[in-house]
Coordinates of C-alpha atoms in Angstrom, one line a residue:
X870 CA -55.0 -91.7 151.4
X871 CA -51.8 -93.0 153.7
X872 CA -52.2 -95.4 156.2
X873 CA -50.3 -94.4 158.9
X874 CA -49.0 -98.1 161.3
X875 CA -48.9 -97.4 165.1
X876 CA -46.8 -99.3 167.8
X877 CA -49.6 -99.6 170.0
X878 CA -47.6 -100.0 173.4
X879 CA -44.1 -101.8 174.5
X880 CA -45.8 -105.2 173.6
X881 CA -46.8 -104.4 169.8
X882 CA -45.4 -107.2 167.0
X883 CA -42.7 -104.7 165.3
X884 CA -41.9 -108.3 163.4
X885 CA -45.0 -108.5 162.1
X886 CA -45.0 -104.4 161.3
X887 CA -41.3 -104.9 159.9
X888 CA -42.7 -107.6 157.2
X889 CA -45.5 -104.8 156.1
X890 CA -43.2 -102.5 156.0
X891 CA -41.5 -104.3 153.5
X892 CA -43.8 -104.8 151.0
X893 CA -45.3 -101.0 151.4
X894 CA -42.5 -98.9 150.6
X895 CA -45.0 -95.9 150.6
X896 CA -45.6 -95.9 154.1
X897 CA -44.0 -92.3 155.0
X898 CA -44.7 -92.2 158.9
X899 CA -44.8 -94.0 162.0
X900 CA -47.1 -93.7 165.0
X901 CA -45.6 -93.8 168.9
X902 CA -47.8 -95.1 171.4
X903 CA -51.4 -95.0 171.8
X904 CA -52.8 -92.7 175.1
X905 CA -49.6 -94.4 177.1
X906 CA -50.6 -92.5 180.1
X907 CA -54.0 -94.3 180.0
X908 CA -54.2 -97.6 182.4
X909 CA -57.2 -98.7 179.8
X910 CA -54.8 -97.9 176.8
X911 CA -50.9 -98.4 176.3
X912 CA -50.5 -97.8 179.9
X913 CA -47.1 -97.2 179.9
X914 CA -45.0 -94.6 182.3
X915 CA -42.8 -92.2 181.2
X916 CA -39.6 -94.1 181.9
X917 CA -41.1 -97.0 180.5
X918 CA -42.3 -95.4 177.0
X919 CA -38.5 -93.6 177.3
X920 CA -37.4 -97.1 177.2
X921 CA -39.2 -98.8 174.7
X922 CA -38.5 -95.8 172.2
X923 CA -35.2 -97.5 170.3
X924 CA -37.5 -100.0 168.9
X925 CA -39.6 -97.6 167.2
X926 CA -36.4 -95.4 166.3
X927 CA -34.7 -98.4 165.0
X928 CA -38.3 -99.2 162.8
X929 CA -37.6 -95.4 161.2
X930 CA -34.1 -95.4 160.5
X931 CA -34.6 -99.1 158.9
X932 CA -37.8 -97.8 156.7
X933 CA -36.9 -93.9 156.7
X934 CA -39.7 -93.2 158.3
X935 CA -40.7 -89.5 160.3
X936 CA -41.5 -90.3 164.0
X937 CA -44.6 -89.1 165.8
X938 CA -45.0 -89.0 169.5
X939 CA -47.0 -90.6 171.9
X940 CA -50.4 -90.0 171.6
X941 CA -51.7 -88.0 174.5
X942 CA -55.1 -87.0 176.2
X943 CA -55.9 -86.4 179.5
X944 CA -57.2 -89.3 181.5
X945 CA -59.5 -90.7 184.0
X946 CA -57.5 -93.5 185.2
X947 CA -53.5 -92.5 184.5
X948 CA -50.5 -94.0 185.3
X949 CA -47.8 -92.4 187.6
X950 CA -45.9 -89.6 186.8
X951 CA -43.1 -89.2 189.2
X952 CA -42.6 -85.8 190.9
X953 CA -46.6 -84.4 190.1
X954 CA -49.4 -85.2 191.4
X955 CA -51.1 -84.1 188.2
X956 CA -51.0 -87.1 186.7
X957 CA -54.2 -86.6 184.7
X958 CA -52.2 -83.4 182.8
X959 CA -51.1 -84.8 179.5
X960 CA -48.4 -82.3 179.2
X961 CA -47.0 -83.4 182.7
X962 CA -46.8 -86.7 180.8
X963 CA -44.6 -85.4 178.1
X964 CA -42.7 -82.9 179.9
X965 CA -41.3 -86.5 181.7
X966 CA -41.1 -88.8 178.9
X967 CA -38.6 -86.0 177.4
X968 CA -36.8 -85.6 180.7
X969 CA -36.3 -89.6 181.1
X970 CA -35.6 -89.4 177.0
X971 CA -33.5 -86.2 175.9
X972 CA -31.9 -87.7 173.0
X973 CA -35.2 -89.9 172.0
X974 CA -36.2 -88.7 168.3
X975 CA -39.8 -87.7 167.8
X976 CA -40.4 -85.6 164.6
X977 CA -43.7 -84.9 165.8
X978 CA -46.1 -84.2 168.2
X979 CA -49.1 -86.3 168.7
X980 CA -52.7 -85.4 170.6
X981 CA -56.3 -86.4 171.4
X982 CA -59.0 -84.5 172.4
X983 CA -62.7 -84.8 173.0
X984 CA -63.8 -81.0 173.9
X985 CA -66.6 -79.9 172.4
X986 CA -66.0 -76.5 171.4
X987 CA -63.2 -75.1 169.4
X988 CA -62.3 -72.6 171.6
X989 CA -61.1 -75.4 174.3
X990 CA -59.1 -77.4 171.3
X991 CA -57.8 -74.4 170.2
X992 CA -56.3 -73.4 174.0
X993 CA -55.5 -77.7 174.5
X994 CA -53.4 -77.5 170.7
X995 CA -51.8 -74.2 171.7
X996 CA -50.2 -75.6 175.1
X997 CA -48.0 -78.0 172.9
X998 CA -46.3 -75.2 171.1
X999 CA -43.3 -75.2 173.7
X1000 CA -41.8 -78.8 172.4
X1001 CA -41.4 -77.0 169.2
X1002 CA -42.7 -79.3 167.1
X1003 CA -45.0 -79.7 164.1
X1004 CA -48.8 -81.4 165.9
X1005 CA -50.9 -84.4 164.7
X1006 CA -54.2 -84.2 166.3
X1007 CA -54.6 -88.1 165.5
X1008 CA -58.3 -88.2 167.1
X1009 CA -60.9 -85.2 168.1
X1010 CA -64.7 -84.9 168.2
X1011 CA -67.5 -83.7 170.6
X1012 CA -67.1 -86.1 173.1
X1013 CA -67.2 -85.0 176.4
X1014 CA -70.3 -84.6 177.9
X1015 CA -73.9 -86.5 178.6
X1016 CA -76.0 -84.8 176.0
X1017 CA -74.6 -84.4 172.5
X1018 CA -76.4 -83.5 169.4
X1019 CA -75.3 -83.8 165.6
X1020 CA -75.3 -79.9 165.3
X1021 CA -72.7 -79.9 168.3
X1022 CA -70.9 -81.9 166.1
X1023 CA -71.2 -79.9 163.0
X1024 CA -70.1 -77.0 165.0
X1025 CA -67.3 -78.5 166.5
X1026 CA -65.8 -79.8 162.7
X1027 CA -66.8 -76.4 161.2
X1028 CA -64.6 -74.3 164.1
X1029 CA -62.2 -76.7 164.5
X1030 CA -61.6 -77.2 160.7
X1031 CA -61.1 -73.6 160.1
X1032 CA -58.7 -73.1 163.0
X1033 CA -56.5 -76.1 162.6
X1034 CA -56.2 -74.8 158.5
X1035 CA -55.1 -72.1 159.5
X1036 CA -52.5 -72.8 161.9
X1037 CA -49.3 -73.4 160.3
X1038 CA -48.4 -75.6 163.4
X1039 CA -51.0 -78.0 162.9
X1040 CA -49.5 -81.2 160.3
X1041 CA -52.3 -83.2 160.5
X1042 CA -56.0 -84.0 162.2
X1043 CA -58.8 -86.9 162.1
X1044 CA -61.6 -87.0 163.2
X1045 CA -62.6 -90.0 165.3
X1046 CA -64.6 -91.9 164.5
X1047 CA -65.1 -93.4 160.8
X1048 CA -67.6 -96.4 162.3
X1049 CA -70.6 -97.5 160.2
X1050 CA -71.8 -99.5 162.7
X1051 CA -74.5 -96.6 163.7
X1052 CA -72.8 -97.1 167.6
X1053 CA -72.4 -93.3 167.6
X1054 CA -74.7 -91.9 165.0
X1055 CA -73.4 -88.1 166.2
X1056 CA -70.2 -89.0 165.8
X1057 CA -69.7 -91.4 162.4
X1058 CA -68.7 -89.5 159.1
X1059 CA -69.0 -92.6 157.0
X1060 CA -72.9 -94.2 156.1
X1061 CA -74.2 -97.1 157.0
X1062 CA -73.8 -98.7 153.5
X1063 CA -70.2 -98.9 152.0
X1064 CA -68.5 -96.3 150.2
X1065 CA -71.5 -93.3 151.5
X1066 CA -71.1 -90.3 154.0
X1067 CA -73.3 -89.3 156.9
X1068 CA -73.9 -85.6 156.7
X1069 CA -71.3 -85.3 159.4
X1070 CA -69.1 -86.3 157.0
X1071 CA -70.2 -84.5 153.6
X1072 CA -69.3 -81.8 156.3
X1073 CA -65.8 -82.9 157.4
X1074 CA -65.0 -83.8 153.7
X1075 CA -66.1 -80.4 151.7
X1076 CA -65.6 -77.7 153.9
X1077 CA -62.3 -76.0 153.4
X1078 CA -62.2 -72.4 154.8
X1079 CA -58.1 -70.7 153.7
X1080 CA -58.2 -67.3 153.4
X1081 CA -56.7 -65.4 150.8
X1082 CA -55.8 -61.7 151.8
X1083 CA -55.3 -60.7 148.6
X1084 CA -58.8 -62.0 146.3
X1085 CA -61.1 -59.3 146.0
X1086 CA -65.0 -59.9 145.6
X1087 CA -66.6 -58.5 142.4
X1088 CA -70.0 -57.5 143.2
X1089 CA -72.7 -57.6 143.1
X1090 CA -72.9 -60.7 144.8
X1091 CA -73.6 -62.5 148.3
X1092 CA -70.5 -63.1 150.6
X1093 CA -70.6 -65.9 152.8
X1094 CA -69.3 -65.0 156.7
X1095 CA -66.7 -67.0 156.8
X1096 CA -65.0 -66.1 153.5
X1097 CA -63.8 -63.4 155.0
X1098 CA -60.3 -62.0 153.8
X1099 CA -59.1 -61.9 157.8
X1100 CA -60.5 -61.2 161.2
X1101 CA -60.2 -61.1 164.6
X1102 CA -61.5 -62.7 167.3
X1103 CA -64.5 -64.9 165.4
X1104 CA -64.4 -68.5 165.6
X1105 CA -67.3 -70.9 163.0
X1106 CA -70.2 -72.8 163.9
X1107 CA -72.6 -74.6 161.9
X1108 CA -75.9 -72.2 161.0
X1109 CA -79.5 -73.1 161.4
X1110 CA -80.1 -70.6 159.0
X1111 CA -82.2 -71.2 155.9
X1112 CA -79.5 -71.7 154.3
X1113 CA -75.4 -71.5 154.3
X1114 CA -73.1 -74.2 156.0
X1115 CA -71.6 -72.1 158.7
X1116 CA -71.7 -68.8 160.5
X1117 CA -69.1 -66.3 161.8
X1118 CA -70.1 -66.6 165.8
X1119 CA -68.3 -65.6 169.3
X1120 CA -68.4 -62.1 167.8
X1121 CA -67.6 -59.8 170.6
X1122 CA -67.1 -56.3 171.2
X1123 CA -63.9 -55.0 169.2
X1124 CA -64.5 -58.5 166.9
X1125 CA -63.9 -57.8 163.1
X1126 CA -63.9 -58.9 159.8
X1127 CA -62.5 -58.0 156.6
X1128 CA -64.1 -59.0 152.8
X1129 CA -62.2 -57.4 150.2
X1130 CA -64.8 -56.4 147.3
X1131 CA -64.8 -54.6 143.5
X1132 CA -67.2 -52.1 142.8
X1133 CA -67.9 -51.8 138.9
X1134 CA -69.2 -48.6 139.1
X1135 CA -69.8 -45.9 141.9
X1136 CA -73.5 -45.6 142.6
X1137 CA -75.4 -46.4 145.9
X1138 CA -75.8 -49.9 146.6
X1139 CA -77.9 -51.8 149.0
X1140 CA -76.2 -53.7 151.5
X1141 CA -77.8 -56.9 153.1
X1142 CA -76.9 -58.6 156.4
X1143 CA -78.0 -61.4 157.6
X1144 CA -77.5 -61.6 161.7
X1145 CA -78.9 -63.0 164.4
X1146 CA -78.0 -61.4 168.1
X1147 CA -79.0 -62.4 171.7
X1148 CA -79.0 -58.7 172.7
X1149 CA -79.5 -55.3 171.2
X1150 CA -76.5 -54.4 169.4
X1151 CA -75.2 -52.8 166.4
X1152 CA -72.9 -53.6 163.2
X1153 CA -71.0 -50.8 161.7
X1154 CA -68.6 -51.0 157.7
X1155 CA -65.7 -49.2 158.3
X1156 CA -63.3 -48.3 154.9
X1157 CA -59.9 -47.0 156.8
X1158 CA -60.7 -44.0 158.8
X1159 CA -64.3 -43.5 157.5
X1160 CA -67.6 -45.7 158.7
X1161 CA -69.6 -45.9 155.5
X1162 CA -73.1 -47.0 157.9
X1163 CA -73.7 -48.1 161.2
X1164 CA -76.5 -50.4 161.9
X1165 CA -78.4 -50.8 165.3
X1166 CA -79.8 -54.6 165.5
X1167 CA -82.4 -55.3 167.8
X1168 CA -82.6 -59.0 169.6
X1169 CA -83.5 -61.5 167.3
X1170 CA -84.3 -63.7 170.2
X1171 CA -81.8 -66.5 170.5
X1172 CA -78.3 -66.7 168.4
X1173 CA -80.0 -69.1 165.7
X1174 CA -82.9 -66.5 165.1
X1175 CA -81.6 -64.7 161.9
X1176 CA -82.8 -61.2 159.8
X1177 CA -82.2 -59.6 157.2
X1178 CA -81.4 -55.8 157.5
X1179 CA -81.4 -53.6 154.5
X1180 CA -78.8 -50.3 154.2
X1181 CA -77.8 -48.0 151.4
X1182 CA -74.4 -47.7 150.9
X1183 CA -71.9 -45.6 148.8
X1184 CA -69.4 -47.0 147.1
X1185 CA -66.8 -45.6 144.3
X1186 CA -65.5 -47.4 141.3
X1187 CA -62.6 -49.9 142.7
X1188 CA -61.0 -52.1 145.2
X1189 CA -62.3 -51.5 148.9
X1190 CA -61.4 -53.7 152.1
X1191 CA -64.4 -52.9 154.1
X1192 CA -64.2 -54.0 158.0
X1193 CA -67.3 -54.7 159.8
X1194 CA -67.2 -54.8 163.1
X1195 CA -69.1 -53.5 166.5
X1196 CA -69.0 -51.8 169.5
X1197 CA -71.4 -54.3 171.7
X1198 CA -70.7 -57.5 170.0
X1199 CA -73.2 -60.5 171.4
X1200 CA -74.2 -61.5 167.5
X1201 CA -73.7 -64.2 164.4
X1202 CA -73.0 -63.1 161.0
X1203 CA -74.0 -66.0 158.4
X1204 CA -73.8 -63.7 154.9
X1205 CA -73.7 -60.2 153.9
X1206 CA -74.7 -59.8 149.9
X1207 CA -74.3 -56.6 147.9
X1208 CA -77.2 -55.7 145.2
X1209 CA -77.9 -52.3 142.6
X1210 CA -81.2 -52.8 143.2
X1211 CA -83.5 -52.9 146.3
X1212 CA -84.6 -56.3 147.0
X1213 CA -88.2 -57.7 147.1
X1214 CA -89.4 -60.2 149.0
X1215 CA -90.5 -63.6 147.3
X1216 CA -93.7 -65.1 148.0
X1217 CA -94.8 -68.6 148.3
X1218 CA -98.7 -70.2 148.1
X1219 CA -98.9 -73.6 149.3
X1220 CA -101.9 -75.8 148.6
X1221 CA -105.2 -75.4 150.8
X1222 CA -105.5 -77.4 154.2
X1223 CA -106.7 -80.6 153.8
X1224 CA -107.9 -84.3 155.2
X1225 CA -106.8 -87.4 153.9
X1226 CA -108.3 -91.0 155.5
X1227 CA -106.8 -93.7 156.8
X1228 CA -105.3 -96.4 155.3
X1229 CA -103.6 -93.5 152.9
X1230 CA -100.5 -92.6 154.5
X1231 CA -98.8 -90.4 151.9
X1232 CA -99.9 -87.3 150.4
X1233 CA -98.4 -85.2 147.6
X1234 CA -98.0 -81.5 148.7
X1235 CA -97.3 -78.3 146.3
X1236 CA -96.1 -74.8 146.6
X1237 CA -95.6 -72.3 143.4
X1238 CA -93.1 -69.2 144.2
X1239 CA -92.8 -65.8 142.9
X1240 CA -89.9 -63.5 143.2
X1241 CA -90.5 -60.0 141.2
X1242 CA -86.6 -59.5 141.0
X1243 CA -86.3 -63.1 138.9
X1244 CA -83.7 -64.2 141.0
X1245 CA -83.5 -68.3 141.6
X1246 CA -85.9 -69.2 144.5
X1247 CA -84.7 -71.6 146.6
X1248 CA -87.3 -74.2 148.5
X1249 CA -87.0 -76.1 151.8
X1250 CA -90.5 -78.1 153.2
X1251 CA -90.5 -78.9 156.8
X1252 CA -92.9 -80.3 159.7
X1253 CA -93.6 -77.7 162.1
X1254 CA -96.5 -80.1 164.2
X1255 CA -97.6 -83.2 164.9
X1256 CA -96.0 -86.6 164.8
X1257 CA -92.7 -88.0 164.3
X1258 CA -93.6 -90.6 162.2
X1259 CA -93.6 -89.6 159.2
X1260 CA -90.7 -88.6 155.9
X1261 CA -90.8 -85.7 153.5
X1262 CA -89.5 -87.3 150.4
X1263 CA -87.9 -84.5 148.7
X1264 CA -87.7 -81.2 151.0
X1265 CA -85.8 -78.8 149.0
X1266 CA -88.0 -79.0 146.0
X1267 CA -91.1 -76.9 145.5
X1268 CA -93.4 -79.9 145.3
X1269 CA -93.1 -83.1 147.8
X1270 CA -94.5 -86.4 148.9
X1271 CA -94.6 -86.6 152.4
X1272 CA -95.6 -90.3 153.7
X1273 CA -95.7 -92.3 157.0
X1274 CA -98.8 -90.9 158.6
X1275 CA -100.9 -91.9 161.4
X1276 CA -104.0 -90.1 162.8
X1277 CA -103.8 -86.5 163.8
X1278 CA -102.9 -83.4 162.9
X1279 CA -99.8 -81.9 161.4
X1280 CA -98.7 -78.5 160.1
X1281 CA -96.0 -78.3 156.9
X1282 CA -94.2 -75.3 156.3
X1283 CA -92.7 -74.2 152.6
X1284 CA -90.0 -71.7 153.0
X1285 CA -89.0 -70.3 149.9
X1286 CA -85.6 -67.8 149.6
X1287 CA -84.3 -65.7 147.1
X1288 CA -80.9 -65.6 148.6
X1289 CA -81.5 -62.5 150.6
X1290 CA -85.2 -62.9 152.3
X1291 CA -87.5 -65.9 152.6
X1292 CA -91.2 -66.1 153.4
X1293 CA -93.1 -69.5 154.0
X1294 CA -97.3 -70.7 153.7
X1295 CA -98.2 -73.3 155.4
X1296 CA -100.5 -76.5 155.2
X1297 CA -102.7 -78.0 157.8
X1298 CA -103.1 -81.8 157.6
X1299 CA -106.0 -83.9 159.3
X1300 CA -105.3 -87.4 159.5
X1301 CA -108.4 -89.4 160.4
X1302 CA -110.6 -92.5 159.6
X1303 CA -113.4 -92.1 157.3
X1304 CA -116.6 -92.5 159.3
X1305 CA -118.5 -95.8 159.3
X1306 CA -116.0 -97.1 156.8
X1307 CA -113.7 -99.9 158.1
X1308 CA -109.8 -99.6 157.1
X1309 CA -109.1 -101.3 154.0
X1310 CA -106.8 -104.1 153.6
X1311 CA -103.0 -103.3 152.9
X1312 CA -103.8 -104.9 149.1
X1313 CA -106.1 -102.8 148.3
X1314 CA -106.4 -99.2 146.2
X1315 CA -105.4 -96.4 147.3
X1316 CA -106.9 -93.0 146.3
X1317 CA -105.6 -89.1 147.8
X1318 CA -105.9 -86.6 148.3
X1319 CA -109.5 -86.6 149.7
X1320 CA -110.4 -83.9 149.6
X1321 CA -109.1 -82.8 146.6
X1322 CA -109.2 -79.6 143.9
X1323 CA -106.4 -80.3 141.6
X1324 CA -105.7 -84.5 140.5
X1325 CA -106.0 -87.5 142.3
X1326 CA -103.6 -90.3 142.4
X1327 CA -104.3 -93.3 142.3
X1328 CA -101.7 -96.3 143.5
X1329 CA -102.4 -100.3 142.4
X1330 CA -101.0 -103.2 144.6
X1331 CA -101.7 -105.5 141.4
X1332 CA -100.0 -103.4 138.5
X1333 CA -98.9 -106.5 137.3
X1334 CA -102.5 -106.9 135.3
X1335 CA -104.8 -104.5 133.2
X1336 CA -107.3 -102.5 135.7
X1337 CA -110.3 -100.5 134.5
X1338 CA -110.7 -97.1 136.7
X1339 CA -113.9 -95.2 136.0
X1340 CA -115.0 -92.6 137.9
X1341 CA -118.8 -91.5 138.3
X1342 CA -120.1 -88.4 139.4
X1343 CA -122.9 -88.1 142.2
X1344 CA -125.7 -88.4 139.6
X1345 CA -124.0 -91.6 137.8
X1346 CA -122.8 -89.8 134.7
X1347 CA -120.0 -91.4 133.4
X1348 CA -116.4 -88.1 133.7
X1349 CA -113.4 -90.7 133.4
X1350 CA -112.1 -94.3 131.7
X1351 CA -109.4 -95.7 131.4
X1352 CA -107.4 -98.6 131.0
X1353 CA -103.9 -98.8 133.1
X1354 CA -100.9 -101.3 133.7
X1355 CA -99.3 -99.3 136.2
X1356 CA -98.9 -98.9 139.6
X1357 CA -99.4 -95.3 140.1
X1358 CA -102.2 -93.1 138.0
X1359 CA -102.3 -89.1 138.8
X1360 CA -105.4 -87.9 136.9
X1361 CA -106.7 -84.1 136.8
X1362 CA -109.4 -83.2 138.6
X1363 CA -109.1 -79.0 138.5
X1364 CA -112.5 -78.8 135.8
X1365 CA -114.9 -81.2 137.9
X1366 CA -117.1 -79.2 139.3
X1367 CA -117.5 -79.9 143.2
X1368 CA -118.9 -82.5 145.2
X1369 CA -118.6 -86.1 145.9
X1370 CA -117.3 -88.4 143.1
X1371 CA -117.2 -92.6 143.1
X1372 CA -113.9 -94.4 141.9
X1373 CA -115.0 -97.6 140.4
X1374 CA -111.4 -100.0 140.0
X1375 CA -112.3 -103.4 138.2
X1376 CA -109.4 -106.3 137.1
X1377 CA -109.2 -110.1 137.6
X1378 CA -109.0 -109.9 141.7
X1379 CA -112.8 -108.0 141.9
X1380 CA -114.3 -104.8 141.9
X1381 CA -113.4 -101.6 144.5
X1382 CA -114.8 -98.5 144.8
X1383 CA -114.2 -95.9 147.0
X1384 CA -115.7 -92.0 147.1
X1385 CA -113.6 -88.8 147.4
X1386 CA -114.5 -85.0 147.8
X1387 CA -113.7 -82.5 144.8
X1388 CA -113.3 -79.1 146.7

């Protein structure tokens, strides 16, 4: 990783930056001025930043050091620009620092910008083409309006990653801002604790979309949209989708892509497409000359509602570039996936609805999948009702503990996938007081589920000593002992036959009992 020294403005200590650079003989680059046509910033006119420019020049020749320009954005409150009164217009701002500097060197080109979609970056980069120089976009991030979410931001790094990749006139980028003070939680790419990565910033560090025009696919095998070979038109955003980090979007009418793929054998496969339209539309795989299948897609109902559509295909033994593309346009593409076989739908059963009673706040909830093609199912748990307050502990596993409760009533959905189609169960969770029974204290046991059909677990505050746990049956017989120096027991309840059961928990602090319900 470089670090990169600015001179902030006319005023900056190049002593003190002359004694670093020094001692760091690695240092490769040097920064110009920071937003100079910004009166809360360098604040610095044209002629003035012209002016000041031999000190930075003299800093490079001494250190052999590449020069990049002032930093530029438009402003709010902007210094003068002589002969404009578009002062605000950072390419005014340049366009007079050159005039009042024509021999000044500056190796590079250097913006900021705080647009939210990459469509507007992508037209803001493009207008600093004519100084014919390589660009640093030094700071960017969705920044410019009252509400902004963390999946704006993920959009806006996905598109604006894979254009400014893929630009050959783009140097360098950063994203802004690196805080982990939590000021800007939909903006920092680096965690709270040291050395960790907000998901923002797992995002910003992993993805890495370059297109090779000359890999082919060997299939069968699911394509992801934006591994595409090339395209027109399409720009990334992040996906809501089950799964998948981003989706080919902005596809309009006369919008393509390309995948190249290899066919092992000629045969009919089934082609899947995952899509998700505002509108009635259609997709259609073109090979040349020839459409191989056109597909009408009705509205899914919003551009983050995604299906699946099935269609036989014929393909011969070989290398195909197959071009999808479509007549209406107004729809997202997040994967299309090849297969020999017809695909069947995997199904999911969740555990029964249930109650559990106050002061339990945590419940352990299951899910068992089935998928009669044996491919890998994939799991994700999620709270479609009820209150904030609470955490699913481990929500892409087919089993979770879910914690944090308070009274009323929630709703969890499983959603399993098989990489093509998904299908969900859900559980309905009462949260309530058990009736003429006073909370019990924090220190005490715990017991739940209750009701319960399969185990009950039960959680100790004082695990530091042996407890007895018995349980009795309604009639007094005797079903369970043991001794335990834990703080968490999960016993099997599957074979008691149902009805109401007593807990009896004995150790040095007393004796507790408590009932629960064997469904």
């Amino acid at each position: 990783m470089d670090f990169v020294p600015m001179v902030w403005n006319g005023s900056s200590d190049t002593a003190k930056l002359r004694a670093f650079l020094k001692v760091h003989p690695n240092v490769k680059y040097i920064l110009g001025f920071n937003e100079p046509n910004f009166k809360t910033q360098a604040n610095m006119t044209p002629a003035k930043a012209a002016a000041n420019w031999p000190k930075i020049e003299a800093l490079a020749d001494e250190f052999d050091l590449k020069i990049v320009g002032p930093a530029v954005n438009y402003c709010d409150q902007c210094v003068d620009i002589p002969g404009t009164t578009n002062d605000s217009n950072p390419f005014a701002y340049l366009d007079a620092f050159f005039e009042a500097c024509p021999d000044c060197r500056v190796d590079y080109i250097a913006a900021h910008n705080y647009m939210c979609y990459t469509s507007a970056l992508q037209g803001y980069i493009e207008g600093f083409s004519k100084y014919n120089k390589k660009i640093w976009l030094t700071e960017f991030a969705c920044w410019d309006q009252a509400t902004i979410t963390l999946d704006m931001q993920k959009s806006l790094v996905l598109g604006a990653i894979h254009y400014l990749e893929n630009d050959s006139n783009i140097f360098r980028y950063s994203w802004f801002t690196g805080d982990r003070s939590g000021k800007w939680p939909y903006l920092d790419i680096y965690g709270p604790k040291e050395g960790t990565l907000t998901e923002l910033g797992e995002l910003y560090l992993n993805f890495y979309p370059i297109h090779d025009t000359t890999a082919f696919y060997p299939i069968p095998a699911r394509i992801e949209a934006e591994s595409y070979n090339t395209m027109s038109g399409i720009q990334l955003e992040a996906t809501a989708d089950f799964d998948g980090m981003a989706n080919v979007g902005y596809f309009d009418a006369g919008d393509w892509l390309i995948y190249n793929i290899e066919v092992p054998d000629s045969a009919t496969y089934y082609l899947y497409t995952r899509i998700s339209s505002n509108a009635s539309t259609n997709i259609s795989v073109i090979e040349g000359d020839s459409s191989l299948v056109n597909i009408a897609i009705p509205t899914s109902g919003g551009w983050q509602n995604w299906r699946t559509y099935e269609t036989p295909i014929v393909l011969s033994k070989g290398k195909h570039q197959l071009k999808l593309s479509s007549s209406i346009g107004s729809l997202n593409v997040n994967w299309i996936s090849f297969k020999k076989e017809q695909n069947h739908v995997p199904v999911v059963i969740a555990d029964e609805d249930t109650v559990i009673y106050q002061p339990e706040n945590y419940i352990y909830l299951t899910s068992s999948g089935m998928d009669e093609d044996d491919d890998s199912l994939v799991y994700r748990w999620t709270k479609t009702s009820g209150k904030n307050d609470i955490t699913i502990q481990s929500p892409k596993t087919s089993a979770t503990e879910i914690s944090g409760f308070t009274n009323g009533n929630y709703t969890f959905k499983v959603t399993v996938s098989d990489g093509v189609e998904t299908s969900f169960d859900q559980i309905k969770l009462t949260v309530q007081n058990k009736v003429g029974i006073t909370a019990l204290a924090q220190d005490s046991p715990r017991i739940f589920p209750n009701p319960t059909d399969r185990f009950l677990s039960i959680q100790l505050p004082d695990f530091d000593q042996i407890s007895n746990i018995q349980i009795y049956s309604i009639t007094g017989v005797l079903v369970y002992s043991s001794q335990i120096e834990e703080s968490r027991v999960n016993i099997g309840v599957s074979t008691y036959q149902k009805g109401i059961y007593t807990v009896k928990i004995s150790n040095t602090k007393g004796v507790w009992a408590e009932e629960f319900l064997k469904k």
